[in-house]
Coordinates of C-alpha atoms in Angstrom, one line a residue:
M1079 CA 0.2 -0.1 0.0
K1080 CA 1.2 3.6 -0.3
K1081 CA 3.4 4.7 2.3
K1082 CA 0.6 7.4 3.7
L1083 CA -1.6 4.6 4.5
L1084 CA 1.2 2.6 6.1
S1085 CA 1.9 5.3 8.2
V1086 CA -1.1 5.1 9.3
L1087 CA -1.0 1.5 10.2
L1088 CA 2.4 2.4 11.8
T1089 CA 0.8 5.1 13.9
G1090 CA -2.5 3.5 14.4
A1091 CA -1.7 0.5 16.3
L1092 CA 0.3 -0.2 19.3
A1093 CA 3.8 -0.3 17.9
A1094 CA 6.5 -2.9 19.0
S1095 CA 9.8 -1.6 20.2
M1096 CA 12.9 -3.2 21.1
F1097 CA 14.8 -4.3 23.8
V1098 CA 18.0 -2.9 25.8
G1099 CA 20.6 -4.0 28.1
C1100 CA 23.4 -2.9 29.8
G1101 CA 26.7 -3.3 32.4
T1102 CA 28.4 -6.4 32.8
S1103 CA 27.7 -9.3 30.6
T1104 CA 24.9 -11.3 31.8
E1105 CA 21.9 -13.1 30.3
T1106 CA 18.6 -12.8 31.7
T1107 CA 16.6 -16.3 30.9
D1108 CA 13.1 -15.5 30.2
T1109 CA 11.3 -18.5 31.7
G1110 CA 7.9 -16.6 31.8
A1111 CA 5.0 -17.5 29.4
A1112 CA 3.7 -15.8 26.3
T1113 CA 1.1 -13.3 28.5
G1114 CA 4.0 -12.5 30.9
G1115 CA 5.7 -14.3 33.9
D1116 CA 8.4 -14.5 36.1
T1117 CA 12.2 -14.6 34.8
A1118 CA 15.0 -16.4 36.4
T1119 CA 18.3 -14.4 35.9
E1120 CA 21.8 -16.4 35.0
S1121 CA 25.0 -14.2 35.1
T1122 CA 28.1 -15.0 33.3
D1123 CA 31.0 -12.6 33.0
T1124 CA 31.3 -14.0 29.4
G1125 CA 32.0 -10.5 27.8
S1126 CA 35.8 -9.7 27.0
G1127 CA 35.5 -5.7 27.0
A1128 CA 38.3 -5.4 24.8
A1129 CA 36.7 -2.8 22.9
G1130 CA 37.9 -0.6 26.3
G1131 CA 35.4 -1.6 28.2
T1132 CA 32.6 -0.6 25.6
K1133 CA 29.0 -2.0 26.7
V1134 CA 26.1 -3.0 25.1
G1135 CA 22.6 -3.5 26.1
V1136 CA 20.5 -5.8 23.8
A1137 CA 17.0 -6.2 25.2
M1138 CA 14.9 -8.8 23.6
P1139 CA 11.0 -9.3 24.4
T1140 CA 10.4 -13.2 25.4
K1141 CA 11.9 -16.7 25.3
D1142 CA 8.7 -17.9 24.1
L1143 CA 9.4 -17.5 20.2
Q1144 CA 12.4 -19.3 19.0
R1145 CA 13.3 -16.7 16.7
W1146 CA 14.2 -14.2 19.8
N1147 CA 16.0 -16.9 21.3
Q1148 CA 18.0 -16.9 17.9
D1149 CA 18.5 -13.2 17.5
G1150 CA 19.5 -12.5 21.6
A1151 CA 21.9 -15.5 20.7
N1152 CA 23.3 -14.5 17.1
M1153 CA 23.7 -10.3 18.8
Q1154 CA 25.6 -11.6 22.0
K1155 CA 27.7 -13.8 20.0
E1156 CA 28.9 -11.4 17.1
L1157 CA 28.9 -8.5 19.9
E1158 CA 31.5 -10.7 22.1
A1159 CA 33.4 -11.0 19.1
A1160 CA 33.6 -7.7 18.2
G1161 CA 35.0 -7.1 21.9
Y1162 CA 32.1 -5.8 23.6
T1163 CA 30.6 -6.4 27.0
V1164 CA 26.9 -7.8 26.5
D1165 CA 23.9 -7.7 28.9
L1166 CA 21.4 -10.0 27.0
Q1167 CA 18.0 -9.6 28.6
Y1168 CA 14.8 -11.1 28.1
A1169 CA 11.3 -9.7 29.7
S1170 CA 9.0 -12.8 29.5
N1171 CA 6.8 -10.2 27.0
D1172 CA 6.2 -8.0 30.2
V1173 CA 6.3 -4.4 29.6
Q1174 CA 7.1 -3.2 33.0
T1175 CA 9.8 -5.7 33.5
Q1176 CA 11.2 -4.4 29.9
I1177 CA 11.2 -0.9 31.2
S1178 CA 12.7 -2.0 34.4
Q1179 CA 15.6 -3.7 32.4
I1180 CA 16.3 -0.7 30.1
E1181 CA 16.3 1.7 32.9
N1182 CA 18.8 -0.6 35.0
M1183 CA 21.1 -1.0 32.0
I1184 CA 21.1 3.2 31.5
N1185 CA 21.8 3.5 35.1
S1186 CA 25.0 0.6 34.7
G1187 CA 26.2 2.8 32.3
C1188 CA 25.5 1.6 28.7
N1189 CA 27.3 3.0 25.6
V1190 CA 24.7 2.0 23.2
L1191 CA 21.3 0.2 23.7
V1192 CA 19.9 -2.3 21.0
V1193 CA 16.0 -3.0 21.5
A1194 CA 13.8 -5.1 20.6
A1195 CA 10.2 -3.8 22.1
I1196 CA 7.5 -5.6 23.4
E1197 CA 5.0 -2.9 22.6
A1198 CA 6.7 -0.1 20.9
S1199 CA 4.6 3.0 22.2
S1200 CA 5.1 1.9 26.1
L1201 CA 8.8 2.8 26.1
G1202 CA 8.5 6.6 26.6
E1203 CA 10.1 7.1 30.1
A1204 CA 13.0 4.6 29.3
M1205 CA 13.6 6.1 26.1
D1206 CA 13.5 9.9 27.8
M1207 CA 16.3 8.7 30.0
A1208 CA 18.4 7.3 27.3
S1209 CA 18.3 10.7 25.4
E1210 CA 18.9 12.7 28.5
A1211 CA 21.9 10.1 28.9
G1212 CA 23.3 10.6 25.3
I1213 CA 22.9 6.8 25.0
P1214 CA 22.3 5.9 21.3
V1215 CA 19.3 3.3 20.7
I1216 CA 19.1 1.1 18.0
A1217 CA 15.2 -0.1 17.4
Y1218 CA 15.9 -4.1 16.4
D1219 CA 13.0 -5.3 14.2
R1220 CA 10.3 -3.0 15.9
L1221 CA 10.2 0.4 15.7
I1222 CA 10.3 1.8 18.7
M1223 CA 7.4 5.0 18.4
N1224 CA 7.0 8.2 19.8
T1225 CA 10.2 9.0 21.2
D1226 CA 13.2 11.0 20.1
A1227 CA 15.7 8.9 21.4
V1228 CA 15.6 6.3 18.8
S1229 CA 18.8 7.1 16.3
Y1230 CA 18.3 4.2 14.0
Y1231 CA 16.2 1.2 13.0
A1232 CA 17.3 -2.4 11.6
T1233 CA 14.8 -4.8 10.3
F1234 CA 13.9 -6.9 7.7
D1235 CA 11.8 -5.5 4.8
N1236 CA 8.2 -5.9 6.6
Y1237 CA 6.3 -4.8 3.9
K1238 CA 8.2 -7.1 1.4
V1239 CA 7.4 -9.8 3.7
G1240 CA 3.4 -9.5 3.2
T1241 CA 4.5 -8.8 -0.3
V1242 CA 5.8 -12.4 -0.6
Q1243 CA 3.1 -13.8 0.9
G1244 CA 0.8 -12.6 -1.2
E1245 CA 2.6 -13.3 -4.2
Y1246 CA 3.0 -16.9 -3.1
I1247 CA -0.8 -17.0 -3.4
E1248 CA -1.2 -15.3 -6.1
K1249 CA 1.0 -17.2 -8.4
E1250 CA 0.1 -20.8 -6.9
L1251 CA -3.7 -20.5 -7.6
K1252 CA -2.7 -18.6 -10.8
L1253 CA -5.2 -15.8 -9.9
K1254 CA -4.2 -13.4 -12.5
D1255 CA -5.7 -16.0 -15.2
T1256 CA -8.3 -18.2 -13.4
T1257 CA -11.6 -18.2 -13.4
E1258 CA -11.9 -20.1 -10.4
K1259 CA -13.6 -18.9 -6.7
F1260 CA -11.3 -19.7 -3.6
T1261 CA -12.1 -18.9 -0.4
M1262 CA -9.7 -17.5 2.1
E1263 CA -9.2 -16.5 6.0
I1264 CA -6.6 -14.4 7.4
T1265 CA -4.8 -14.4 10.7
A1266 CA -2.5 -11.4 11.1
G1267 CA 0.2 -10.5 14.2
D1268 CA 0.0 -8.8 17.6
P1269 CA -1.3 -5.3 17.5
G1270 CA 1.2 -4.1 19.6
D1271 CA 4.0 -4.9 17.4
N1272 CA 4.3 -2.4 14.6
N1273 CA 5.7 -5.0 12.3
A1274 CA 2.0 -6.8 11.9
G1275 CA 0.6 -4.0 10.1
F1276 CA 3.3 -3.9 7.3
F1277 CA 3.1 -7.6 7.2
Y1278 CA -0.6 -7.5 6.7
Q1279 CA -0.8 -4.6 4.2
G1280 CA 1.9 -5.8 2.1
A1281 CA -0.2 -9.3 2.0
M1282 CA -3.6 -7.5 1.5
D1283 CA -2.5 -4.6 -1.4
V1284 CA -1.4 -7.9 -3.7
L1285 CA -4.8 -9.8 -2.7
Q1286 CA -7.0 -7.2 -2.0
P1287 CA -8.2 -6.5 -6.0
Y1288 CA -9.2 -10.6 -6.0
I1289 CA -11.2 -10.2 -3.1
D1290 CA -12.7 -7.2 -4.8
N1291 CA -13.4 -9.0 -7.7
G1292 CA -15.0 -11.8 -6.3
T1293 CA -12.0 -14.4 -7.3
I1294 CA -11.4 -14.8 -3.2
T1295 CA -14.3 -14.5 -0.9
V1296 CA -13.3 -14.5 3.0
K1297 CA -16.3 -16.4 4.7
S1298 CA -16.4 -15.1 7.7
G1299 CA -16.3 -11.3 6.6
Q1300 CA -13.0 -10.8 8.8
T1301 CA -10.7 -8.8 6.7
E1302 CA -9.8 -5.7 8.6
F1303 CA -6.4 -5.7 10.3
S1304 CA -8.3 -5.0 13.8
D1305 CA -10.6 -8.0 13.2
V1306 CA -7.6 -10.7 12.4
A1307 CA -5.3 -9.5 14.7
T1308 CA -3.6 -12.1 17.0
A1309 CA -2.8 -10.5 20.4
Q1310 CA 1.2 -11.7 21.2
W1311 CA 1.8 -13.6 18.1
A1312 CA 0.0 -16.6 20.0
T1313 CA -0.5 -19.8 19.1
E1314 CA -3.2 -20.8 21.0
T1315 CA -5.0 -18.1 20.2
A1316 CA -4.6 -18.2 16.9
Q1317 CA -5.9 -22.0 16.9
S1318 CA -9.2 -21.0 18.9
R1319 CA -10.0 -18.4 16.7
M1320 CA -9.7 -20.5 13.8
E1321 CA -11.5 -23.2 15.3
N1322 CA -14.4 -21.0 15.4
I1323 CA -14.2 -20.1 12.0
L1324 CA -14.2 -23.4 10.8
S1325 CA -17.0 -24.5 12.9
S1326 CA -19.3 -21.8 11.5
Y1327 CA -18.3 -21.3 8.0
Y1328 CA -16.8 -24.8 6.6
A1329 CA -18.5 -27.5 8.5
D1330 CA -21.1 -27.9 5.7
G1331 CA -18.1 -29.2 3.5
T1332 CA -17.2 -25.7 1.9
D1333 CA -12.8 -25.8 1.2
L1334 CA -11.1 -23.5 3.0
D1335 CA -8.4 -22.8 0.0
I1336 CA -6.2 -19.9 1.4
C1337 CA -4.9 -19.2 5.2
L1338 CA -2.5 -16.4 5.2
C1339 CA -0.9 -16.4 8.1
S1340 CA 1.4 -13.7 9.1
N1341 CA 4.1 -15.5 10.9
D1342 CA 4.9 -19.1 11.9
S1343 CA 3.3 -19.2 15.4
T1344 CA -0.1 -18.2 14.2
A1345 CA 0.1 -20.3 11.2
L1346 CA 1.2 -23.5 13.9
G1347 CA -2.1 -22.6 15.7
V1348 CA -4.0 -22.5 12.2
E1349 CA -2.6 -25.7 11.3
N1350 CA -3.5 -27.3 14.9
A1351 CA -6.9 -26.3 14.1
L1352 CA -7.1 -27.8 10.6
A1353 CA -6.0 -30.8 12.0
A1354 CA -8.7 -31.2 14.6
N1355 CA -11.6 -29.4 12.8
Y1356 CA -11.2 -29.5 8.9
N1357 CA -12.1 -32.5 6.3
G1358 CA -11.5 -30.6 3.2
E1359 CA -8.9 -30.2 0.0
Y1360 CA -6.0 -28.4 2.7
P1361 CA -5.2 -24.8 1.8
I1362 CA -2.5 -23.0 1.1
V1363 CA -0.8 -21.7 4.6
T1364 CA 1.5 -18.8 4.5
G1365 CA 4.3 -18.0 7.0
Q1366 CA 7.2 -16.2 8.3
D1367 CA 10.3 -17.0 10.4
C1368 CA 10.9 -20.8 9.1
D1369 CA 10.6 -22.0 12.9
I1370 CA 11.8 -25.3 13.5
E1371 CA 8.2 -26.8 14.0
N1372 CA 6.6 -24.9 10.8
T1373 CA 9.7 -26.1 8.7
K1374 CA 8.6 -29.8 9.4
N1375 CA 5.0 -29.0 8.6
M1376 CA 6.8 -27.4 5.2
I1377 CA 8.0 -31.0 4.6
A1378 CA 5.1 -32.6 5.7
G1379 CA 2.7 -30.6 3.5
K1380 CA 0.7 -28.9 6.4
Q1381 CA 2.3 -25.6 5.6
S1382 CA 3.0 -24.0 2.0
M1383 CA 6.0 -21.9 2.7
S1384 CA 7.3 -19.4 5.4
V1385 CA 9.5 -16.2 4.6
F1386 CA 12.9 -16.7 5.6
K1387 CA 14.6 -13.9 7.7
D1388 CA 18.3 -14.9 8.7
T1389 CA 18.6 -13.4 11.6
R1390 CA 22.8 -14.1 11.6
T1391 CA 22.1 -11.1 8.6
L1392 CA 20.5 -8.7 11.0
A1393 CA 22.7 -9.6 14.0
S1394 CA 25.4 -8.5 11.8
Q1395 CA 24.2 -5.6 10.4
V1396 CA 23.4 -4.1 14.1
V1397 CA 27.2 -5.1 15.3
K1398 CA 28.3 -3.3 12.2
M1399 CA 25.8 -0.5 13.0
V1400 CA 27.3 -0.3 16.6
G1401 CA 30.7 -0.1 15.4
Q1402 CA 30.0 2.9 13.1
I1403 CA 28.3 4.8 15.8
L1404 CA 30.9 4.2 18.6
N1405 CA 33.8 5.0 16.3
G1406 CA 32.2 8.1 15.4
E1407 CA 31.4 7.1 11.5
E1408 CA 28.9 7.2 9.1
V1409 CA 26.1 4.4 10.0
D1410 CA 25.0 2.3 7.2
V1411 CA 21.4 2.8 6.4
N1412 CA 19.4 2.0 3.0
D1413 CA 15.9 3.8 3.9
T1414 CA 15.0 7.5 5.0
E1415 CA 11.9 7.5 3.8
T1416 CA 9.5 4.5 5.2
Y1417 CA 9.6 4.8 9.4
N1418 CA 8.0 7.4 10.9
N1419 CA 8.1 6.6 14.4
G1420 CA 5.3 9.4 15.0
N1421 CA 8.0 12.1 16.3
A1422 CA 10.6 11.2 12.9
V1423 CA 11.6 9.2 10.1
I1424 CA 14.2 7.3 11.7
P1425 CA 16.7 6.3 9.2
S1426 CA 16.6 2.5 8.9
Y1427 CA 18.7 -0.7 7.5
L1428 CA 16.1 -3.2 5.9
C1429 CA 17.4 -6.7 4.9
D1430 CA 15.5 -8.7 2.3
P1431 CA 13.3 -11.7 3.5
V1432 CA 13.0 -14.1 1.1
F1433 CA 10.5 -17.3 0.6
A1434 CA 11.2 -21.1 1.7
D1435 CA 9.4 -23.7 1.0
A1436 CA 9.8 -27.6 0.6
S1437 CA 11.7 -27.5 -2.5
N1438 CA 14.1 -24.9 -1.4
Y1439 CA 14.6 -25.5 2.4
K1440 CA 17.5 -27.5 2.2
E1441 CA 19.5 -25.1 0.5
L1442 CA 18.7 -21.9 2.9
L1443 CA 18.3 -23.8 5.9
I1444 CA 20.1 -26.5 6.3
D1445 CA 23.4 -25.9 3.5
S1446 CA 23.5 -22.4 5.3
G1447 CA 24.0 -24.1 8.5
Y1448 CA 20.9 -22.1 10.0
Y1449 CA 19.7 -25.9 10.9
T1450 CA 20.8 -29.0 11.0
E1451 CA 19.4 -31.8 9.1
D1452 CA 18.7 -33.4 12.5
Q1453 CA 16.8 -30.7 14.2
L1454 CA 14.4 -30.8 11.1
K1455 CA 13.7 -34.9 11.7

């Protein structure tokens, strides 16, 4: 969709932000559920501090989604290899916990903060502290909203993620040329995550014309983002909603042809609902992140595709940006127009996503060392 509409989605949703950490090299292990929970702290002095004792704080939302575990591990490994002391913390998807973690990191003397926010609009006070202390903040994969404290944003091209999903459906069903009719249901992401609106809009900009001309019918009538959003990307929430849709609109034997799911955790919920409550022709199911269970489902034919975002690439880019900031160098960005956080357009670096399916997962995921073959058995 046009950037104006993207900006509306950006500021309209409860945007998701990033995480921060600082101090000695510690890792806060998140053991809480997706809805919040207790954290257990494990401190290990693993940072060498070779870069003049420079401290980098990394704040992650939760360990309940596989991708954040991978992001955190990749970030810590690369930052420590570059000689920085790293404080990696997870906040159990609890906003107040994340705020406290960030404030503690600021007070302990961080030089740079890397923050993947739980809720992008909820970190104002902590961001004010960072700004007053003159600490640069890199928003990691989720833009932090309504603050002037964010120096840079590093992410994947989130609108393109949705576009890839929509174009996959368009190609697989030959929508440009067909006279057939198809049914579709939509499962989008967390309304508190700024990226969720981009994923949704990228896909809908491809598919909306086919809804408008009657090629695709959404039998539930649920097409607006507010109707299809899934709080905290929770698998159980997506499953429950899809079970209700299947029983209400497809129990009469009508086939469901397309399940547009914004990411793998929501796709997994949809796949669970299909397994328990659906007997028709199996639909196209989209996803994102190439989580292990979803990749297994792709191999088994239970999920059609997943958008692969190599978190190693993103971590490497952020480590490079951290070094450029600390050395007073020009920081690499490739987008200075798209991402307005309600306060300013944030200079951004966008990594490219690609689609994975049963035909190419080995090359993308195994040959590249992202997973081992044993992990996908």
